[in-house]
Amino acid sequence: MRLLVVEDETQLADALSEILKRNRYNVDTVYNGIDGLDNALTGVYDCIVLDIMLPGMNGIEVLRSLRSEKVNTPVILLTAKSEVEDKINGLDCGADDYLTKPFVTGELLARVRALTRRKGEIIDENNLDYNGLSLNKNTCSVLWQGSDVKLSLKEYQIMELLISNPRQILPKERIIEKIWGYESDVEYNNIEVYISFLRKKLASISAPVQIKTARGIGYSLE
Ligand code: CA
């Protein structure tokens, strides 16, 4: 899953991004409202952590522009204690949640999880399940009837995307945007390599699913 952190206090921004990355999210970090809006408008994010007081354009303006462009990515606002008015304003403008600084990181992670729940059945917060096949975040592995196989980080991220959107064709372009970012120079054949690793690993535990190729478009989990 891909997250955007928009926060001008660089130390806080970098600390947040580090924590989120450790929890296997892909994170882009920007330090002002204008870059925040630019990035957010791409629509590739699963959740945006948006500070209110920002140079360039404040968080409320970013949020308002996003919603007026029909980008409905969940947004968590970060507010200072003194910004109660802004908080109310933010919720009125379509924020999904807010956190008052200072906050503990566990709380941020819980809010992000709550806003990024996916269609894949979630057994607990560390497992995504489809057809009895389970993807575990803590161990970075897939499990089927007592057999499991470890995945590399990229394999995990691709599998997470597939298992969260079962039976849907995911275009290669979308996979790249989600996992490597929309400015990356990763090529389609890089994905093909990861998909072939994943297929071998799924086969090695006789998983009851297949990654199908939609020719010229992308992949789906069936
Ligand atoms: Ca700020």
XYZ file of N, CA and C and ligand atoms in Angstrom:
667
model
N 0.823 -1.193 0.000
C 0.000 0.000 0.000
C 0.854 1.238 0.000
N 0.374 2.244 -0.683
C 1.172 3.446 -0.847
C 0.576 4.606 -0.057
N 1.410 5.243 0.744
C 0.954 6.359 1.576
C 1.715 7.621 1.211
N 1.053 8.746 1.458
C 1.700 10.035 1.265
C 1.736 10.760 2.604
N 2.921 11.238 2.983
C 3.057 12.040 4.201
C 3.371 13.474 3.777
N 2.530 14.416 4.217
C 2.753 15.836 3.905
C 2.942 16.559 5.239
N 4.168 16.934 5.523
C 4.493 17.520 6.842
C 5.761 18.341 6.679
N 5.709 19.621 7.104
C 6.872 20.487 6.891
C 7.935 20.360 7.981
N 7.582 19.791 9.136
C 8.628 19.559 10.138
C 9.389 18.325 9.682
N 10.577 18.576 9.109
C 11.251 17.480 8.412
C 11.559 16.296 9.331
N 11.935 16.612 10.571
C 12.269 15.510 11.487
C 11.067 14.607 11.732
N 9.923 15.240 11.977
C 8.703 14.474 12.209
C 8.313 13.715 10.937
N 8.388 14.414 9.809
C 8.015 13.792 8.532
C 8.863 12.546 8.280
N 10.171 12.684 8.480
C 11.056 11.560 8.194
C 10.863 10.423 9.199
N 10.584 10.799 10.457
C 10.338 9.763 11.464
C 9.066 8.989 11.128
N 8.025 9.697 10.733
C 6.762 9.033 10.368
C 6.972 8.095 9.191
N 7.661 8.628 8.188
C 7.868 7.830 6.990
C 8.662 6.562 7.318
N 9.641 6.696 8.206
C 10.456 5.553 8.612
C 9.588 4.477 9.301
N 8.739 4.929 10.208
C 7.871 3.990 10.939
C 6.908 3.287 9.988
N 6.350 4.060 9.077
C 5.397 3.475 8.128
C 6.099 2.476 7.218
N 7.323 2.834 6.783
C 8.071 1.912 5.925
C 8.383 0.615 6.664
N 8.718 0.745 7.938
C 8.998 -0.454 8.724
C 7.760 -1.343 8.817
N 6.604 -0.741 8.682
C 5.365 -1.508 8.686
C 4.927 -1.890 7.278
N 5.883 -1.881 6.371
C 5.728 -2.374 4.997
C 4.803 -1.542 4.118
N 4.634 -0.295 4.464
C 3.942 0.596 3.533
C 4.989 1.214 2.614
N 4.569 1.549 1.412
C 5.388 2.393 0.551
C 5.035 3.818 0.904
N 6.043 4.652 1.094
C 5.758 6.005 1.570
C 6.460 7.040 0.706
N 5.713 8.051 0.306
C 6.303 9.238 -0.300
C 6.142 10.361 0.705
N 7.193 11.170 0.840
C 7.152 12.260 1.816
C 7.398 13.575 1.102
N 6.546 14.558 1.358
C 6.783 15.908 0.835
C 6.611 16.896 1.983
N 7.203 18.094 1.805
C 7.328 19.000 2.939
C 6.574 20.322 2.776
N 5.719 20.404 1.763
C 4.878 21.606 1.649
C 3.561 21.246 0.966
N 2.602 22.163 1.086
C 1.256 21.880 0.606
C 1.149 21.725 -0.903
N 1.946 22.490 -1.633
C 1.844 22.449 -3.097
C 2.298 21.081 -3.630
N 3.456 20.618 -3.129
C 3.907 19.276 -3.528
C 2.916 18.218 -3.042
N 2.357 18.480 -1.857
C 1.377 17.536 -1.308
C 0.202 17.375 -2.258
N -0.329 18.500 -2.722
C -1.485 18.441 -3.619
C -1.108 17.774 -4.949
N 0.044 18.170 -5.495
C 0.527 17.580 -6.748
C 0.555 16.062 -6.674
N 1.161 15.571 -5.595
C 1.279 14.121 -5.426
C -0.087 13.482 -5.220
N -0.869 14.109 -4.347
C -2.157 13.514 -3.970
C -3.094 13.409 -5.172
N -3.004 14.376 -6.080
C -3.904 14.379 -7.238
C -3.684 13.179 -8.168
N -2.528 12.512 -8.046
C -2.302 11.334 -8.889
C -3.266 10.206 -8.537
N -3.808 10.248 -7.315
C -4.781 9.234 -6.924
C -4.200 7.857 -6.652
N -2.873 7.744 -6.576
C -2.305 6.396 -6.384
C -2.251 5.996 -4.920
N -2.537 6.917 -4.026
C -2.333 6.615 -2.603
C -3.539 5.917 -1.979
N -3.222 5.102 -0.976
C -4.277 4.427 -0.228
C -4.678 5.257 0.980
N -3.811 6.167 1.373
C -4.104 7.023 2.518
C -3.089 8.175 2.516
N -3.554 9.351 2.977
C -2.679 10.521 3.031
C -2.648 11.055 4.458
N -1.444 11.262 4.978
C -1.279 11.874 6.303
C -0.904 13.325 6.044
N -1.798 14.237 6.424
C -1.689 15.617 5.975
C -1.649 16.579 7.155
N -0.542 17.279 7.297
C -0.436 18.297 8.333
C -1.305 19.495 7.939
N -1.787 20.232 8.932
C -2.609 21.408 8.596
C -1.748 22.638 8.309
N -0.842 22.960 9.241
C -0.024 24.156 9.044
C 1.144 23.818 8.133
N 1.069 24.268 6.894
C 2.095 23.940 5.897
C 2.457 25.184 5.109
N 3.703 25.299 4.682
C 4.044 26.420 3.806
C 3.480 26.181 2.400
N 3.247 27.260 1.691
C 2.787 27.138 0.305
C 1.278 27.116 0.224
N 0.710 26.121 0.872
C -0.733 25.914 0.817
C -1.035 25.107 2.061
N -2.009 25.515 2.877
C -2.199 24.735 4.102
C -2.998 23.456 3.850
N -2.995 22.602 4.854
C -3.594 21.279 4.695
C -5.073 21.330 4.334
N -5.765 22.309 4.892
C -7.202 22.429 4.611
C -7.417 22.776 3.128
N -6.566 23.664 2.613
C -6.689 24.027 1.185
C -6.353 22.836 0.292
N -5.335 22.088 0.705
C -4.969 20.889 -0.064
C -6.157 19.930 -0.107
N -6.732 19.716 1.071
C -7.855 18.789 1.193
C -9.046 19.261 0.356
N -9.342 20.537 0.443
C -10.489 21.084 -0.289
C -10.281 20.917 -1.804
N -9.049 21.204 -2.279
C -8.776 21.045 -3.712
C -8.905 19.590 -4.142
N -8.386 18.707 -3.286
C -8.459 17.274 -3.605
C -9.897 16.827 -3.775
N -10.709 17.178 -2.796
C -12.105 16.730 -2.826
C -12.853 17.373 -3.988
N -12.487 18.625 -4.326
C -13.201 19.247 -5.443
C -12.777 18.612 -6.767
N -11.595 17.967 -6.781
C -11.166 17.219 -7.976
C -11.631 15.770 -7.918
N -12.481 15.486 -6.978
C -13.060 14.134 -6.811
C -12.022 13.066 -6.478
N -10.947 13.456 -5.825
C -9.994 12.466 -5.321
C -10.418 12.137 -3.895
N -10.843 10.887 -3.710
C -11.434 10.530 -2.418
C -10.527 9.698 -1.529
N -9.228 9.772 -1.785
C -8.270 9.059 -0.945
C -8.502 9.443 0.522
N -8.530 8.440 1.423
C -8.686 8.772 2.841
C -7.577 9.705 3.329
N -7.958 10.701 4.109
C -7.005 11.679 4.625
C -7.067 11.722 6.146
N -5.884 11.612 6.771
C -5.770 11.834 8.214
C -5.082 13.173 8.411
N -5.747 14.098 9.083
C -5.135 15.404 9.333
C -4.303 15.361 10.605
N -3.168 16.040 10.566
C -2.371 16.218 11.777
C -2.605 17.639 12.271
N -3.014 17.771 13.514
C -3.299 19.106 14.031
C -2.520 19.349 15.311
N -2.232 20.617 15.569
C -1.681 20.991 16.860
C -2.871 21.233 17.787
N -2.605 21.187 19.091
C -3.688 21.350 20.065
C -4.457 22.653 19.856
N -3.706 23.687 19.448
C -4.314 25.014 19.328
C -5.175 25.169 18.074
N -5.230 24.124 17.240
C -5.902 24.273 15.949
C -7.282 23.617 15.905
N -8.020 23.745 17.027
C -9.323 23.074 17.108
C -10.249 23.499 15.970
N -10.255 24.784 15.685
C -11.092 25.318 14.604
C -10.766 24.622 13.285
N -9.445 24.505 13.023
C -8.994 23.889 11.779
C -9.434 22.440 11.679
N -9.417 21.794 12.828
C -9.788 20.381 12.858
C -11.241 20.220 12.409
N -12.102 21.063 12.974
C -13.525 21.001 12.629
C -13.706 21.322 11.148
N -13.013 22.362 10.741
C -13.003 22.767 9.355
C -12.585 21.616 8.440
N -11.527 20.939 8.860
C -10.969 19.835 8.084
C -11.969 18.700 7.931
N -12.633 18.357 9.024
C -13.612 17.269 8.958
C -14.768 17.694 8.047
N -15.139 18.962 8.122
C -16.190 19.485 7.243
C -15.770 19.405 5.779
N -14.486 19.560 5.529
C -13.987 19.551 4.142
C -13.721 18.146 3.624
N -13.987 17.140 4.419
C -13.859 15.781 3.899
C -12.666 14.992 4.412
N -12.081 15.441 5.536
C -11.039 14.607 6.154
C -11.719 13.384 6.766
N -11.011 12.270 6.821
C -11.604 11.047 7.341
C -11.296 10.847 8.807
N -10.211 11.475 9.241
C -9.796 11.296 10.631
C -8.772 12.370 10.953
N -8.440 12.510 12.220
C -7.384 13.461 12.560
C -6.620 12.934 13.769
N -5.410 13.432 13.912
C -4.588 13.100 15.065
C -4.047 14.408 15.615
N -4.084 14.546 16.933
C -3.550 15.756 17.547
C -2.112 15.498 17.970
N -1.229 16.400 17.556
C 0.184 16.268 17.942
C 0.360 16.694 19.392
N 1.215 16.075 20.162
C 1.991 14.884 19.812
C 1.138 13.625 19.955
N 1.432 12.618 19.134
C 0.685 11.369 19.218
C 1.662 10.208 19.269
N 1.187 9.073 19.736
C 2.070 7.908 19.739
C 1.919 7.197 18.390
N 3.011 6.594 17.939
C 2.993 6.052 16.579
C 1.979 4.912 16.428
N 1.762 4.177 17.522
C 0.795 3.081 17.449
C -0.578 3.596 17.047
N -0.887 4.791 17.497
C -2.182 5.376 17.181
C -2.267 5.732 15.696
N -1.205 6.288 15.175
C -1.187 6.605 13.745
C -1.359 5.330 12.921
N -0.610 4.283 13.312
C -0.693 3.027 12.560
C -2.109 2.463 12.598
N -2.750 2.564 13.763
C -4.118 2.047 13.897
C -5.075 2.818 12.994
N -4.905 4.137 12.948
C -5.790 4.957 12.098
C -5.576 4.623 10.630
N -4.302 4.475 10.253
C -3.999 4.151 8.851
C -4.625 2.797 8.493
N -4.452 1.837 9.395
C -5.032 0.508 9.133
C -6.537 0.605 8.963
N -7.171 1.370 9.836
C -8.631 1.474 9.790
C -9.086 2.067 8.459
N -8.315 2.994 7.933
C -8.739 3.678 6.702
C -8.327 2.932 5.438
N -7.488 1.931 5.579
C -7.020 1.239 4.367
C -7.513 -0.207 4.305
N -8.511 -0.536 5.113
C -9.076 -1.881 5.055
C -9.460 -2.219 3.631
N -9.120 -3.398 3.221
C -9.341 -3.780 1.837
C -10.351 -4.882 1.692
N -10.652 -5.187 0.411
C -11.672 -6.185 0.123
C -11.246 -7.594 0.508
N -9.917 -7.849 0.439
C -9.444 -9.152 0.884
C -9.876 -9.297 2.332
N -10.327 -10.484 2.724
C -10.824 -10.633 4.082
C -9.665 -10.505 5.064
N -9.813 -9.654 6.047
C -8.734 -9.465 7.001
C -9.038 -10.290 8.245
N -8.202 -11.267 8.505
C -8.442 -12.141 9.650
C -8.010 -11.434 10.914
N -6.831 -10.888 10.902
C -6.448 -9.951 11.945
C -5.588 -8.914 11.251
N -5.063 -7.982 11.996
C -4.415 -6.861 11.331
C -3.146 -7.259 10.584
N -2.625 -8.461 10.860
C -1.388 -8.863 10.194
C -1.599 -9.862 9.062
N -2.854 -10.267 8.845
C -3.115 -11.274 7.830
C -4.137 -10.823 6.811
N -3.841 -11.042 5.556
C -4.827 -10.850 4.505
C -5.132 -12.233 3.961
N -6.404 -12.489 3.733
C -6.783 -13.842 3.380
C -7.610 -13.866 2.105
N -7.337 -14.829 1.236
C -8.194 -15.036 0.069
C -8.261 -16.520 -0.226
N -9.477 -17.054 -0.216
C -9.647 -18.470 -0.535
C -8.835 -19.389 0.368
N -8.627 -18.998 1.618
C -7.851 -19.824 2.530
C -6.350 -19.597 2.434
N -5.948 -18.831 1.432
C -4.532 -18.479 1.300
C -4.312 -17.216 2.120
N -3.255 -17.234 2.926
C -3.079 -16.143 3.859
C -1.739 -15.458 3.641
N -1.781 -14.140 3.636
C -0.555 -13.364 3.468
C -0.261 -12.699 4.802
N 0.897 -12.993 5.366
C 1.218 -12.480 6.700
C 2.254 -11.367 6.643
N 1.877 -10.241 7.223
C 2.730 -9.049 7.174
C 3.969 -9.206 8.055
N 3.780 -9.794 9.232
C 4.908 -9.904 10.158
C 6.024 -10.774 9.620
N 5.622 -11.907 9.010
C 6.650 -12.842 8.561
C 6.957 -12.655 7.075
N 6.183 -11.776 6.399
C 6.396 -11.527 4.978
C 6.290 -12.846 4.207
N 5.247 -13.617 4.513
C 5.146 -14.919 3.857
C 3.695 -15.236 3.497
N 3.534 -16.183 2.567
C 2.196 -16.691 2.276
C 2.068 -18.091 2.838
N 0.870 -18.363 3.328
C 0.625 -19.615 4.025
C -0.581 -20.318 3.408
N -0.418 -21.608 3.160
C -1.553 -22.400 2.674
C -1.480 -23.781 3.310
N -2.507 -24.129 4.055
C -2.626 -25.428 4.718
C -1.328 -25.890 5.370
N -0.774 -25.059 6.204
C 0.401 -25.456 6.977
C 1.738 -25.283 6.263
N 1.716 -25.048 4.941
C 2.995 -24.763 4.265
C 3.116 -23.268 4.081
N 4.321 -22.782 4.274
C 4.476 -21.361 3.984
C 5.757 -21.105 3.225
N 5.786 -19.948 2.570
C 6.964 -19.578 1.806
C 7.198 -18.086 2.001
N 8.468 -17.777 2.225
C 8.833 -16.376 2.472
C 8.886 -15.573 1.176
N 8.490 -14.316 1.256
C 8.550 -13.448 0.089
C 9.549 -12.329 0.331
N 10.123 -11.841 -0.747
C 10.931 -10.628 -0.629
C 9.977 -9.451 -0.448
N 10.500 -8.293 -0.075
C 9.618 -7.151 0.181
C 8.774 -6.798 -1.053
N 9.392 -6.740 -2.226
C 8.633 -6.379 -3.432
C 7.600 -7.446 -3.773
N 7.995 -8.714 -3.620
C 7.037 -9.799 -3.870
C 5.849 -9.667 -2.923
N 6.166 -9.361 -1.663
C 5.100 -9.181 -0.675
C 4.150 -8.064 -1.103
N 4.743 -6.948 -1.525
C 3.915 -5.788 -1.877
C 3.032 -6.070 -3.096
N 3.584 -6.805 -4.066
C 2.776 -7.157 -5.238
C 1.658 -8.119 -4.833
N 2.026 -9.095 -3.983
C 1.024 -10.067 -3.531
C -0.073 -9.370 -2.736
N 0.301 -8.401 -1.931
C -0.685 -7.665 -1.138
C -1.681 -6.940 -2.055
N -1.140 -6.363 -3.111
C -1.985 -5.646 -4.066
C -2.950 -6.627 -4.755
N -2.437 -7.797 -5.132
C -3.267 -8.784 -5.816
C -4.342 -9.351 -4.897
N -3.945 -9.687 -3.677
C -4.878 -10.353 -2.759
C -5.923 -9.358 -2.239
N -5.592 -8.065 -2.288
C -6.560 -7.042 -1.862
C -7.583 -6.746 -2.950
N -7.269 -7.178 -4.168
C -8.168 -6.925 -5.298
C -8.367 -8.188 -6.113
N -8.864 -9.253 -5.468
C -8.938 -10.534 -6.173
C -9.871 -10.463 -7.375
N -9.561 -11.247 -8.402
C -10.362 -11.367 -9.629
C -10.488 -10.050 -10.385
N -9.585 -9.122 -10.095
C -9.604 -7.878 -10.874
C -8.280 -7.764 -11.611
N -8.359 -7.305 -12.843
C -7.111 -7.127 -13.584
C -6.429 -5.853 -13.100
N -5.198 -6.026 -12.641
C -4.416 -4.863 -12.221
C -3.446 -4.519 -13.337
N -3.615 -3.376 -13.948
C -2.690 -2.995 -15.019
C -1.260 -2.863 -14.490
N -0.298 -3.206 -15.335
C 1.109 -3.129 -14.910
C 1.468 -1.714 -14.463
N 0.915 -0.760 -15.153
C 1.187 0.632 -14.837
C 0.782 0.961 -13.395
N -0.380 0.444 -13.030
C -0.920 0.679 -11.681
C -0.017 0.010 -10.628
N 0.460 -1.192 -10.958
C 1.337 -1.908 -10.028
C 2.620 -1.091 -9.808
N 3.161 -0.560 -10.890
C 4.379 0.253 -10.764
C 4.115 1.494 -9.926
N 3.017 2.188 -10.206
C 2.691 3.404 -9.443
C 2.552 3.111 -7.965
N 1.896 1.993 -7.674
C 1.634 1.657 -6.277
C 2.905 1.271 -5.552
N 3.752 0.507 -6.215
C 4.867 -0.089 -5.494
C 6.161 0.689 -5.651
N 6.393 1.211 -6.827
C 7.646 1.946 -7.026
C 7.459 3.466 -7.053
N 6.207 3.911 -7.204
C 5.965 5.347 -7.280
C 5.837 5.785 -8.728
N 5.083 6.853 -8.935
C 4.756 7.202 -10.316
C 5.911 7.857 -11.051
N 6.976 8.199 -10.310
C 8.129 8.785 -11.012
C 9.239 7.761 -11.250
N 8.959 6.509 -10.934
C 10.034 5.521 -11.028
C 10.303 5.154 -12.481
N 11.491 4.605 -12.727
C 11.788 4.169 -14.090
C 11.784 2.645 -14.197
N 11.054 2.024 -13.281
C 10.916 0.567 -13.335
C 10.178 0.185 -14.613
N 10.624 -0.878 -15.249
C 9.988 -1.254 -16.508
C 9.102 -2.475 -16.336
N 8.242 -2.660 -17.331
C 7.296 -3.756 -17.248
C 7.971 -5.100 -17.026
N 9.152 -5.287 -17.654
C 9.735 -6.624 -17.470
C 10.280 -6.861 -16.062
N 10.507 -5.769 -15.294
C 10.853 -5.968 -13.882
C 9.686 -6.642 -13.155
N 8.470 -6.166 -13.444
C 7.292 -6.753 -12.802
C 7.147 -8.204 -13.221
N 7.371 -8.452 -14.516
C 7.235 -9.828 -15.002
C 8.137 -10.778 -14.224
N 9.347 -10.279 -13.895
C 10.278 -11.112 -13.133
C 9.700 -11.422 -11.744
N 9.204 -10.372 -11.071
C 8.621 -10.600 -9.742
C 7.417 -11.531 -9.801
N 6.591 -11.352 -10.841
C 5.412 -12.209 -10.972
C 5.842 -13.660 -11.163
N 6.902 -13.869 -11.938
C 7.309 -15.263 -12.155
C 7.870 -15.875 -10.863
N 8.579 -15.064 -10.055
C 9.025 -15.557 -8.738
C 7.809 -15.923 -7.881
N 6.831 -15.017 -7.873
C 5.642 -15.248 -7.056
C 4.911 -16.523 -7.477
N 4.780 -16.698 -8.788
C 4.091 -17.901 -9.270
C 4.802 -19.165 -8.797
N 6.137 -19.144 -8.883
C 6.900 -20.325 -8.437
C 6.678 -20.560 -6.945
N 6.685 -19.475 -6.181
C 6.515 -19.631 -4.737
C 5.110 -20.131 -4.390
N 4.106 -19.607 -5.096
C 2.733 -20.064 -4.846
C 2.607 -21.544 -5.211
N 3.245 -21.929 -6.325
C 3.186 -23.327 -6.744
C 3.895 -24.219 -5.722
N 4.959 -23.687 -5.118
C 5.752 -24.517 -4.194
C 4.959 -24.913 -2.949
N 3.913 -24.149 -2.609
C 3.078 -24.550 -1.476
C 1.699 -25.035 -1.953
N 1.598 -25.337 -3.267
C 0.342 -25.787 -3.885
C -0.819 -24.847 -3.592
N -0.564 -23.559 -3.622
C -1.614 -22.581 -3.320
C -2.783 -22.717 -4.293
N -4.015 -22.525 -3.795
C -5.211 -22.730 -4.627
C -5.542 -21.510 -5.483
N -4.565 -20.680 -5.752
C -4.804 -19.490 -6.570
C -3.753 -19.427 -7.678
N -4.062 -18.622 -8.668
C -3.132 -18.437 -9.774
C -3.029 -16.966 -10.106
N -1.845 -16.548 -10.479
C -1.724 -15.190 -11.006
C -1.841 -15.291 -12.513
N -2.946 -14.789 -13.026
C -3.190 -14.888 -14.465
C -2.692 -13.644 -15.179
N -2.237 -13.851 -16.401
C -1.794 -12.716 -17.211
C -2.936 -12.262 -18.101
N -3.252 -10.984 -18.033
C -4.182 -10.412 -19.010
C -3.292 -9.782 -20.068
N -3.208 -10.411 -21.215
C -2.165 -10.016 -22.176
C -2.231 -8.556 -22.579
N -1.080 -7.930 -22.480
C -0.989 -6.523 -22.854
C -1.527 -5.572 -21.795
N -2.101 -6.128 -20.704
C -2.666 -5.243 -19.687
C -1.975 -5.420 -18.348
N -2.172 -6.574 -17.735
C -1.601 -6.756 -16.405
C -1.888 -8.135 -15.845
N -2.197 -8.191 -14.561
C -2.346 -9.482 -13.885
C -3.580 -9.487 -13.004
N -4.079 -10.694 -12.735
C -5.140 -10.821 -11.755
C -4.929 -12.083 -10.942
N -5.438 -12.045 -9.719
C -5.368 -13.218 -8.852
C -6.682 -13.954 -8.979
N -6.602 -15.224 -9.408
C -7.846 -15.979 -9.638
C -7.859 -17.221 -8.771
Ca 3.344 22.106 10.195
